[in-house]
Coordinates of C-alpha atoms in Angstrom, one line a residue:
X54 CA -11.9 110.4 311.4
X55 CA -8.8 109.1 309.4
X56 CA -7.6 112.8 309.0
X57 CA -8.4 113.7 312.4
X58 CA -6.7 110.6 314.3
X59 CA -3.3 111.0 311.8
X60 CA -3.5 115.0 312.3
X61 CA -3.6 114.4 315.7
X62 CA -0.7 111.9 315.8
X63 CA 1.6 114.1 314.0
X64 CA 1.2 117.0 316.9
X65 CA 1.3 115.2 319.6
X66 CA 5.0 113.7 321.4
X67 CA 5.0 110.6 319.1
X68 CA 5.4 112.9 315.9
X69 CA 8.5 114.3 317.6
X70 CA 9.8 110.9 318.8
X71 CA 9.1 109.9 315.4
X72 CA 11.7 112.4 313.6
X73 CA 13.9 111.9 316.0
X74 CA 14.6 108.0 315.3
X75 CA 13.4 108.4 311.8
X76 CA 15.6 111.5 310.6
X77 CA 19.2 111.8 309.5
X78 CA 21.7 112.9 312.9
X79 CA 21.7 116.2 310.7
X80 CA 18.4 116.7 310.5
X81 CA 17.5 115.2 313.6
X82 CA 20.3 117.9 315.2
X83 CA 18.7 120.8 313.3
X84 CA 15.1 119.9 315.4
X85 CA 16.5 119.6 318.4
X86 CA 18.4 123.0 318.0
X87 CA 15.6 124.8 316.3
X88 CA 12.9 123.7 319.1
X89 CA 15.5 124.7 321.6
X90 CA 15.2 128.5 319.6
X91 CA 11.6 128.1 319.2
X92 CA 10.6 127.4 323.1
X93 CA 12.3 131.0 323.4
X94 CA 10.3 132.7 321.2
X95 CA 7.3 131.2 322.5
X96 CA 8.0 131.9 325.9
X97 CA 8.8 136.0 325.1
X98 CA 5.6 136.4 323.3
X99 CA 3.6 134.6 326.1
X100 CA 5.6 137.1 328.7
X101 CA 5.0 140.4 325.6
X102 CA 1.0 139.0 325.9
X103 CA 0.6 139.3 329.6
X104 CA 2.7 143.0 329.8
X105 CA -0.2 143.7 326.9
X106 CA -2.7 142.8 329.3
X107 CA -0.9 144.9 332.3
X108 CA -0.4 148.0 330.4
X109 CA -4.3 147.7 328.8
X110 CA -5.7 147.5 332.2
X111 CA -3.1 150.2 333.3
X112 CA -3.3 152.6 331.1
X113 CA -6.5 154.1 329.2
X114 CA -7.3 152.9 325.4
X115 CA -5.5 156.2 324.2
X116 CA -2.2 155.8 326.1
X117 CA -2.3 151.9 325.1
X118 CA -2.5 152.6 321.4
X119 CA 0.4 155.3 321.8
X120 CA 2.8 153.1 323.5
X121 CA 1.7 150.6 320.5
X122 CA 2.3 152.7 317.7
X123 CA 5.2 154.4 319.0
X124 CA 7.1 150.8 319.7
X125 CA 5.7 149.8 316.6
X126 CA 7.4 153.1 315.1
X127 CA 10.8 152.4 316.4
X128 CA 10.9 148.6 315.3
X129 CA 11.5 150.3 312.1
X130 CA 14.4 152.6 312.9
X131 CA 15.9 149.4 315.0
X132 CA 16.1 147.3 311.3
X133 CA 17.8 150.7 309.7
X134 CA 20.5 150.4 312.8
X135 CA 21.1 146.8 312.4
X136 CA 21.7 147.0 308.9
X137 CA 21.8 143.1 308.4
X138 CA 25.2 142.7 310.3
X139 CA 23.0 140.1 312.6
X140 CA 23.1 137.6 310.0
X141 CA 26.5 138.7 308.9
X142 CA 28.3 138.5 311.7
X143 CA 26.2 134.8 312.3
X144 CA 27.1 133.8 308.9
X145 CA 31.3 134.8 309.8
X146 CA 31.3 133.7 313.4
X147 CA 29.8 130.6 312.4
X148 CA 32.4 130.0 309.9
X149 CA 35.1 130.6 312.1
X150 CA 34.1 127.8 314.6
X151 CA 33.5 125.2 312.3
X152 CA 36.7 125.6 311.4
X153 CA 38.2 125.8 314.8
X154 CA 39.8 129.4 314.4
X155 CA 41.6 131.3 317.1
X156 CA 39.1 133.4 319.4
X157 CA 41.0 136.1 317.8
X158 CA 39.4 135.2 314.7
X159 CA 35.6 136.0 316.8
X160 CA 37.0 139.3 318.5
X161 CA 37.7 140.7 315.2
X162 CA 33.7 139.7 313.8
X163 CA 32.5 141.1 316.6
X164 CA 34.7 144.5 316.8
X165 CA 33.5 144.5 312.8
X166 CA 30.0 143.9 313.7
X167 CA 29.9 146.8 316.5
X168 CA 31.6 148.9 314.1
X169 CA 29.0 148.8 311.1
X170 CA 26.3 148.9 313.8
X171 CA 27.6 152.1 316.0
X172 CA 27.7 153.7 312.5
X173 CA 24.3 152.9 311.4
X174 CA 22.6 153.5 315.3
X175 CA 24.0 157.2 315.8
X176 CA 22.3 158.8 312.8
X177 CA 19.2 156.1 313.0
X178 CA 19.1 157.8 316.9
X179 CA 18.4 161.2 315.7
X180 CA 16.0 160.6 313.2
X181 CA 14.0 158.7 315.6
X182 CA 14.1 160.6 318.5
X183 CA 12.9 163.5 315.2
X184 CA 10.9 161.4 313.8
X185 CA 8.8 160.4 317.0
X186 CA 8.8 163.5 318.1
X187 CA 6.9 165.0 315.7
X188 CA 3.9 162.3 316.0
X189 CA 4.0 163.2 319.6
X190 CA 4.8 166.4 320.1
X191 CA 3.6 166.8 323.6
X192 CA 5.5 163.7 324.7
X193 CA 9.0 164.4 323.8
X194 CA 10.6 162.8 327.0
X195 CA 8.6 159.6 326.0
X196 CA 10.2 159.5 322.0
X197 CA 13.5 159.8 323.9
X198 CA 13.2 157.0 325.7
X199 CA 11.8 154.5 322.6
X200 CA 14.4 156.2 320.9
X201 CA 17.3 155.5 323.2
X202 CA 16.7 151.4 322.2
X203 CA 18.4 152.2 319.0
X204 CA 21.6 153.9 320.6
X205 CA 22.1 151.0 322.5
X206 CA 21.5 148.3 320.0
X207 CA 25.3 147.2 318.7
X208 CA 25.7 146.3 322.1
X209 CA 23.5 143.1 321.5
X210 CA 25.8 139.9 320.7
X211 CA 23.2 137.5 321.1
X212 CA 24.3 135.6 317.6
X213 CA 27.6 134.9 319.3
X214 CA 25.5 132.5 321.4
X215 CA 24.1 131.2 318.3
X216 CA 27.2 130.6 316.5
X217 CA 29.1 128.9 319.2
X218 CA 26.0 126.5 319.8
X219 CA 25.0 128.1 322.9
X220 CA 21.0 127.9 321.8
X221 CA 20.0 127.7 325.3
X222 CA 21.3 130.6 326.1
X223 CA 20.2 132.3 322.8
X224 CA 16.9 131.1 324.3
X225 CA 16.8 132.9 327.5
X226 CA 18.5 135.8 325.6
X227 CA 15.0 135.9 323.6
X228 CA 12.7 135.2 326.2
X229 CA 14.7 137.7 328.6
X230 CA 13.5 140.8 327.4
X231 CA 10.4 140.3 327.9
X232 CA 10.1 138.6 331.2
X233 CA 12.2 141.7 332.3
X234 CA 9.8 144.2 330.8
X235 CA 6.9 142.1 332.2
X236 CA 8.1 141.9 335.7
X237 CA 8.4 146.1 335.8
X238 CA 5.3 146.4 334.8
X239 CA 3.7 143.7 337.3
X240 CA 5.5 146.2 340.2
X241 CA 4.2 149.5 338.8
X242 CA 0.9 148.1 338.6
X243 CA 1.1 146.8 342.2
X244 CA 2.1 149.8 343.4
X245 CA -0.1 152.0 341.5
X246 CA 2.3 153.9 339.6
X247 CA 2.2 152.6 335.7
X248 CA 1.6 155.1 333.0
X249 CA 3.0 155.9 329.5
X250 CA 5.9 157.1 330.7
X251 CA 6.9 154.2 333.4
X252 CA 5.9 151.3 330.3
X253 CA 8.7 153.5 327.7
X254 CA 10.4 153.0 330.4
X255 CA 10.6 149.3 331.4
X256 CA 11.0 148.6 327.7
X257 CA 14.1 150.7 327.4
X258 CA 15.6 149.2 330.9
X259 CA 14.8 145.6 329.6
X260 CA 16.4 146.2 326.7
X261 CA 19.7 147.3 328.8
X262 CA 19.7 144.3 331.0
X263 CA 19.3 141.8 328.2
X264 CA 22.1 143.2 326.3
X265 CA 24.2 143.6 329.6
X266 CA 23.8 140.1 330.4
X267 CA 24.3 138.4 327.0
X268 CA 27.4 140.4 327.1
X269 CA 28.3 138.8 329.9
X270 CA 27.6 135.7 328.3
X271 CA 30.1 136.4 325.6
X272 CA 33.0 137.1 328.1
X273 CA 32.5 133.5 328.9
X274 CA 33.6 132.5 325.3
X275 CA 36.2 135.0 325.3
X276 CA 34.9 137.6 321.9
X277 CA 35.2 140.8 324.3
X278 CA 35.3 143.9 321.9
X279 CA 38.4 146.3 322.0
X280 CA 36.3 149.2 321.5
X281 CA 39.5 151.5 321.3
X282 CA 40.3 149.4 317.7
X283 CA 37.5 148.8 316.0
X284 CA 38.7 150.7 312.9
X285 CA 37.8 152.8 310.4
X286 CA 34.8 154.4 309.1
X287 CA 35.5 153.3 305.8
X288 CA 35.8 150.2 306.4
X289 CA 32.2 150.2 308.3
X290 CA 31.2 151.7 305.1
X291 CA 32.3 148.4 303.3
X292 CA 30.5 145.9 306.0
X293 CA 27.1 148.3 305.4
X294 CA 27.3 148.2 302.1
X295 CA 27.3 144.0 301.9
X296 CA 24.4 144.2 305.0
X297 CA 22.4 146.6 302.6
X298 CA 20.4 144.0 301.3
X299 CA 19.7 141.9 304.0
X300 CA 18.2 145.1 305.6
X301 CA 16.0 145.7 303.0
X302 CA 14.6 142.2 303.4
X303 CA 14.0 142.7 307.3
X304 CA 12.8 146.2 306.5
X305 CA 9.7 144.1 304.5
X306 CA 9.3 141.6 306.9
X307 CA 8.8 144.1 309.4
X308 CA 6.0 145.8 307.7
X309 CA 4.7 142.4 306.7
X310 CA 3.9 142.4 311.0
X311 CA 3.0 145.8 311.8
X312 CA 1.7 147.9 309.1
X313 CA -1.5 147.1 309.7
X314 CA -1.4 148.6 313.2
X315 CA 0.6 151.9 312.2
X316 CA -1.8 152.2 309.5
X317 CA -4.5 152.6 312.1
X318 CA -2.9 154.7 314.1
X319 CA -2.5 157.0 311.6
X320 CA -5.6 156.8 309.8
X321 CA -8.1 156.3 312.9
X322 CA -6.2 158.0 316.2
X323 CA -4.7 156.4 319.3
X324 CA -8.0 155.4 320.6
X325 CA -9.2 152.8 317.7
X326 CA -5.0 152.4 317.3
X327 CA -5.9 150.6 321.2
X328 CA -8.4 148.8 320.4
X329 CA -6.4 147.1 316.9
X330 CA -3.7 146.9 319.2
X331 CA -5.3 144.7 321.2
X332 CA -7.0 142.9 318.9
X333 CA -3.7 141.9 317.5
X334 CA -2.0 140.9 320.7
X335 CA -5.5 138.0 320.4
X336 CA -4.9 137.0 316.8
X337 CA -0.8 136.5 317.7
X338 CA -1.3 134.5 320.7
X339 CA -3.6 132.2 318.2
X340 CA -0.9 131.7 316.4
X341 CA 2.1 130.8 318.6
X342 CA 1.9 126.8 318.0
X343 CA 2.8 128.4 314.3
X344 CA 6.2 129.5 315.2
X345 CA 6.9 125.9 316.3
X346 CA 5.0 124.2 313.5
X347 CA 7.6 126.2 311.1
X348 CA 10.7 125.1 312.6
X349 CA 9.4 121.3 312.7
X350 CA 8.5 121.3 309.3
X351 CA 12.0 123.1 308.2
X352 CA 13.4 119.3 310.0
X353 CA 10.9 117.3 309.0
X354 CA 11.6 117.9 305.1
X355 CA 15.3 118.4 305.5
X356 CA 16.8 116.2 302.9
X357 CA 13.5 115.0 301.1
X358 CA 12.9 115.2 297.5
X359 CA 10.6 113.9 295.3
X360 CA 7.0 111.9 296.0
X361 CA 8.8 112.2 299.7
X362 CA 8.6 115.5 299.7
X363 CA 5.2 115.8 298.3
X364 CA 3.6 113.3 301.1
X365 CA 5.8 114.7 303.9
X366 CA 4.6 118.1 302.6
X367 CA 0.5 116.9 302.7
X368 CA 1.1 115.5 305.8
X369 CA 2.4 119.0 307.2
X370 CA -0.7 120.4 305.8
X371 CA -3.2 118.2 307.3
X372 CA -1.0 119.0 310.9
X373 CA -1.6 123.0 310.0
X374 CA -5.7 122.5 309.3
X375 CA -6.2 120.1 312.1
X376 CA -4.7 123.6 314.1
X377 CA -6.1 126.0 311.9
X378 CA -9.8 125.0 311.8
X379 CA -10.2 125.2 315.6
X380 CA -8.4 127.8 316.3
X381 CA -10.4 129.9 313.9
X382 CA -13.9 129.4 315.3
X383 CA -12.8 129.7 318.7
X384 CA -11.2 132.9 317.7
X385 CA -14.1 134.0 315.6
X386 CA -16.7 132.7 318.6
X387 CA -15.3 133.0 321.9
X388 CA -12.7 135.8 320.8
X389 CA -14.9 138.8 321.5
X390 CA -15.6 137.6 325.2
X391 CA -12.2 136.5 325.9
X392 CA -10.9 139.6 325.0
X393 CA -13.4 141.9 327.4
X394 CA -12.2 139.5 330.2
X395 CA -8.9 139.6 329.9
X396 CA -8.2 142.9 328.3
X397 CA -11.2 145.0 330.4
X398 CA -14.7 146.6 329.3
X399 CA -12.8 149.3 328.1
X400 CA -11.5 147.6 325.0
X401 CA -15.2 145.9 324.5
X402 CA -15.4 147.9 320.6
X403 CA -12.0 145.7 320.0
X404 CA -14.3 142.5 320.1
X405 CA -15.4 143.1 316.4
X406 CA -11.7 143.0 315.3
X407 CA -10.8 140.0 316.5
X408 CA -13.6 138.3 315.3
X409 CA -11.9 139.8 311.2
X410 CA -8.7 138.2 312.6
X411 CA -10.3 134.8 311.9
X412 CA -9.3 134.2 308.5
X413 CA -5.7 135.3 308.7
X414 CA -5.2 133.1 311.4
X415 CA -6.6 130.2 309.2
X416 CA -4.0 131.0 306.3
X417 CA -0.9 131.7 308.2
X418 CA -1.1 128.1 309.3
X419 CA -1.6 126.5 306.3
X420 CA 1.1 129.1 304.4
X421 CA 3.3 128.6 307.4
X422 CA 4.6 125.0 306.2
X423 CA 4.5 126.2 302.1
X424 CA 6.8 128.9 303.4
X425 CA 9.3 126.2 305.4
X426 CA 10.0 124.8 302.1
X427 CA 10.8 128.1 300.2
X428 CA 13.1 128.4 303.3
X429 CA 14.5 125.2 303.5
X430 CA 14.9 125.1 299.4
X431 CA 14.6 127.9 298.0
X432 CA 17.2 130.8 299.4
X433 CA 16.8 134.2 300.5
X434 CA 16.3 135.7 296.9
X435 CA 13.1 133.2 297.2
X436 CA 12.4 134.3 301.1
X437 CA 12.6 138.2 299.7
X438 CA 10.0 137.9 296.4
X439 CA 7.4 136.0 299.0
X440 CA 7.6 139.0 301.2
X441 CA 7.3 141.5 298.6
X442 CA 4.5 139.4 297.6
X443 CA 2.8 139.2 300.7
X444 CA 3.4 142.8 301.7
X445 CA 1.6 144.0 298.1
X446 CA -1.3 142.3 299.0
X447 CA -1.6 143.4 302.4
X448 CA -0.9 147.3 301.4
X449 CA -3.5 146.8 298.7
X450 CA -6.2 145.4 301.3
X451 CA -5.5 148.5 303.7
X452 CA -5.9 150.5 300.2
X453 CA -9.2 148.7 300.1
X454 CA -11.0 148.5 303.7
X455 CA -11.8 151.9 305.3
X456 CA -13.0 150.5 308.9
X457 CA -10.9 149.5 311.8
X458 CA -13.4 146.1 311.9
X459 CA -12.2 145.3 308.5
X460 CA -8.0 145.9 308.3
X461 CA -7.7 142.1 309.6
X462 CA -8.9 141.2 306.3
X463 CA -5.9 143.3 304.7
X464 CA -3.4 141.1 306.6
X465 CA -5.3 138.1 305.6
X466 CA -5.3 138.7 301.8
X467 CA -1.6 139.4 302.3
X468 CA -1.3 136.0 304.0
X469 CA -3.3 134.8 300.9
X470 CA -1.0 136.0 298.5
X471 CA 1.8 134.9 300.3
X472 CA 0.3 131.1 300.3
X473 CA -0.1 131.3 296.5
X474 CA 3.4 133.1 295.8
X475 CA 4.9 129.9 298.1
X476 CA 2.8 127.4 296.0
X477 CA 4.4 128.9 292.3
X478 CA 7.3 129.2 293.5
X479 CA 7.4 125.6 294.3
X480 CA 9.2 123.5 291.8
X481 CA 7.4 122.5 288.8
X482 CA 7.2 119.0 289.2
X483 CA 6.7 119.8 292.8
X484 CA 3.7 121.1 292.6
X485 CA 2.1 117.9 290.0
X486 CA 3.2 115.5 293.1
X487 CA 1.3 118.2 295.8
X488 CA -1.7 118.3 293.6
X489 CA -1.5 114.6 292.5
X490 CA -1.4 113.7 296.5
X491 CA -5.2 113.7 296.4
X492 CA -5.7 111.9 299.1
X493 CA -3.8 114.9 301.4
X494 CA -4.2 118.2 300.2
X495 CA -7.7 118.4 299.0
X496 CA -9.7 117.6 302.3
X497 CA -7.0 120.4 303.8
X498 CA -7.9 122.9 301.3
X499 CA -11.2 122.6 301.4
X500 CA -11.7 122.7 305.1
X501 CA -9.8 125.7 305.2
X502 CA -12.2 127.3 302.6
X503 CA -15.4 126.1 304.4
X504 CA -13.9 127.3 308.3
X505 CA -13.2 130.6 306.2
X506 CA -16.6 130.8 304.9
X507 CA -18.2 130.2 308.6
X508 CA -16.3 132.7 309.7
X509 CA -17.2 135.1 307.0
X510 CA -20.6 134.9 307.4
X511 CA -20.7 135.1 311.2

């Protein structure tokens, strides 16, 4: 009961009111500013969920694991466009307000930013529009459309918002997209009229109105582009080059998400590719209090070292389980009916996958608040080895299972590796005071390997 009632306490509105008045202004402005972000994100995948439940009762299993894999697809070509200038031009722009430049000094990060990214996004076009092409032959019009996302892409200035402390804006601007896309696909299923191509569709035009309107956003701060000056090619060159690496990191992290889905896409066909899909689209709306639970703990241990790090750090864990535990059985036992309700009979052979979503669910929580302190300490060389280390275990699971019922398990002994990669890279005395908390971590771990065991051998 002890672990239960103080679990309980630190997710509920008393935890929050308790960082605020107990945290430094710093990191108490960091919460607030970070939740702000957060309720976003939370909001756009709720609004992504129900266009997933639209377009699966819209269109049949086939067409639904198409439009999956071929938005899956050109996720990819969309981190070769950006190139890493998003965190770049953040980084600059950020810079520049802190220390109260001219909005000069902006307008010439953004012209730089549109520069590097027109360069990257006309070639990345081409080869996606090839590329998609090819996997569809038959559907040309349709990789034209995904495709056209990338063509439009330096147009988003969203991290302006960001950098000039505009986060609910930059809220909106994330949750935008979505709604947008959502609220197409709500008329073309009342009129009767959705199908493969009219769901390419609505996620091309919601991509152009979100763009258009956080550019209209910008005007507002006064960082228009002078896209008659926006210099050379070599000098894009230069602002690629220093974005290469940052790239490479999304380009991971991206595959970290979806590589399980392409994989069965390719390996099984669009039909079982719909039934993954959707599968999926469960398991992530299990773990949306996640996304939150990372940017709380990220405050939370802002400034700690030491034994206060350690017990701040148990604490976090107990807050994960008391999440994880439930949220695993009723994925595991009320998953599979759930998702024939709300998804349709026709994805009834999806129930099985859920149910092998289970454990991954139960591990990202728990590796969710090791991986806020990697984030919060550790820096992005840190950040990049964990994703390298998660993404090897998940690519050697998918080497491993040969069923569509079993590829969960390949993203949840990726997860798995990813928890033990955060855990060692942990400082060394770190880790003594984590294991020495025995009064914390212990009873978390071991519920977590007893809920993973039920589910197992369900």
């Amino acid at each position: 009961m002890w672990f239960w009632r103080e679990a309980f306490g630190r997710s509920s509105v008393l935890f929050w009111l308790r960082i605020r008045t107990g945290c430094a202004p710093m990191a108490d402005s960091i919460f607030r500013r970070t939740l702000t972000s957060a309720s976003g994100r939370i909001v756009g995948v709720a609004a992504g969920l129900l266009a997933s439940v639209l377009l699966a009762h819209g269109l049949a299993p086939a067409e639904f694991g198409l439009h999956a894999v071929l938005i899956g697809a050109n996720a990819y070509a969309l981190v070769f466009a950006e190139f890493g200038q998003f965190q770049i031009a953040l980084t600059r722009a950020s810079a520049s307000v802190h220390e109260r430049q001219p909005v000069s000094a902006l307008q010439a990060i953004a012209a730089a930013y549109f520069r590097a990214r027109m360069t990257a996004a006309v070639p990345m076009f081409l080869v996606s529009v090839a590329a998609l092409s090819l996997f569809v032959p038959a559907e040309w019009d349709v990789a034209l459309l995904v495709s056209f996302v990338v063509l439009v892409a330096p147009f988003q200035f969203d991290w302006l918002l960001v950098a000039t402390g505009r986060d609910r804006h930059f809220a909106m601007a994330m949750a935008l997209r979505p709604i947008i896309n959502c609220v197409i696909l709500v008329f073309a299923t009342l009129f009767g009229v959705l199908s493969l191509e009219v769901a390419v569709t609505s996620f091309t035009i919601s991509f152009l109105l979100t763009f258009g309107l956080v550019w209209a956003w910008t005007f507002l701060d006064g960082a228009r582009v002078r896209f008659w000056s926006v210099g050379s090619l070599g000098a894009a060159q230069a602002e690629l080059r220093d974005g290469a690496g940052l790239m490479l990191a999304a380009l991971v992290q991206q595959a970290q998400l979806n590589m399980d889905l392409l994989w069965a896409g390719a390996a099984f066909g669009p039909v079982q590719a719909g039934y993954y899909a959707v599968a999926s689209q469960a398991a992530t709306a299990s773990v949306i209090p996640a996304m939150a639970l990372l940017w709380t703990v990220q405050s939370s241990i802002a400034g700690r070292k030491g034994p206060d790090l350690a017990i701040e750090l148990g604490s976090s864990i107990r807050v994960a389980v008391f999440y994880a535990v439930p949220t695993m059985l009723a994925l595991a036992l009320a998953g599979p009916m759930l998702t024939v309700v709300v998804f349709g009979a026709s994805y009834a052979p999806a129930a099985a996958v859920v149910e092998a979503f289970a454990p991954y669910v139960g591990v990202r929580y728990v590796g969710i608040v090791l991986l806020a302190v990697i984030v919060v300490g550790g820096g992005r060389l840190r950040v990049f080895a964990l994703s390298l280390v998660s993404l090897a275990g998940t690519t050697s699971g998918l080497a491993v299972f040969h069923s569509i019922d079993s590829l969960p398990y390949a993203r949840a002994i990726g997860e798995a590796a990813g928890l033990v990669g955060s855990f060692c890279l942990l400082p060394k005395q770190m880790r003594w005071l984590v294991l020495g908390n025995a009064g914390l971590v212990p009873p978390a771990l071991a519920m977590v390997a007893t809920g993973s065991f039920i589910v197992l051998c369900l």
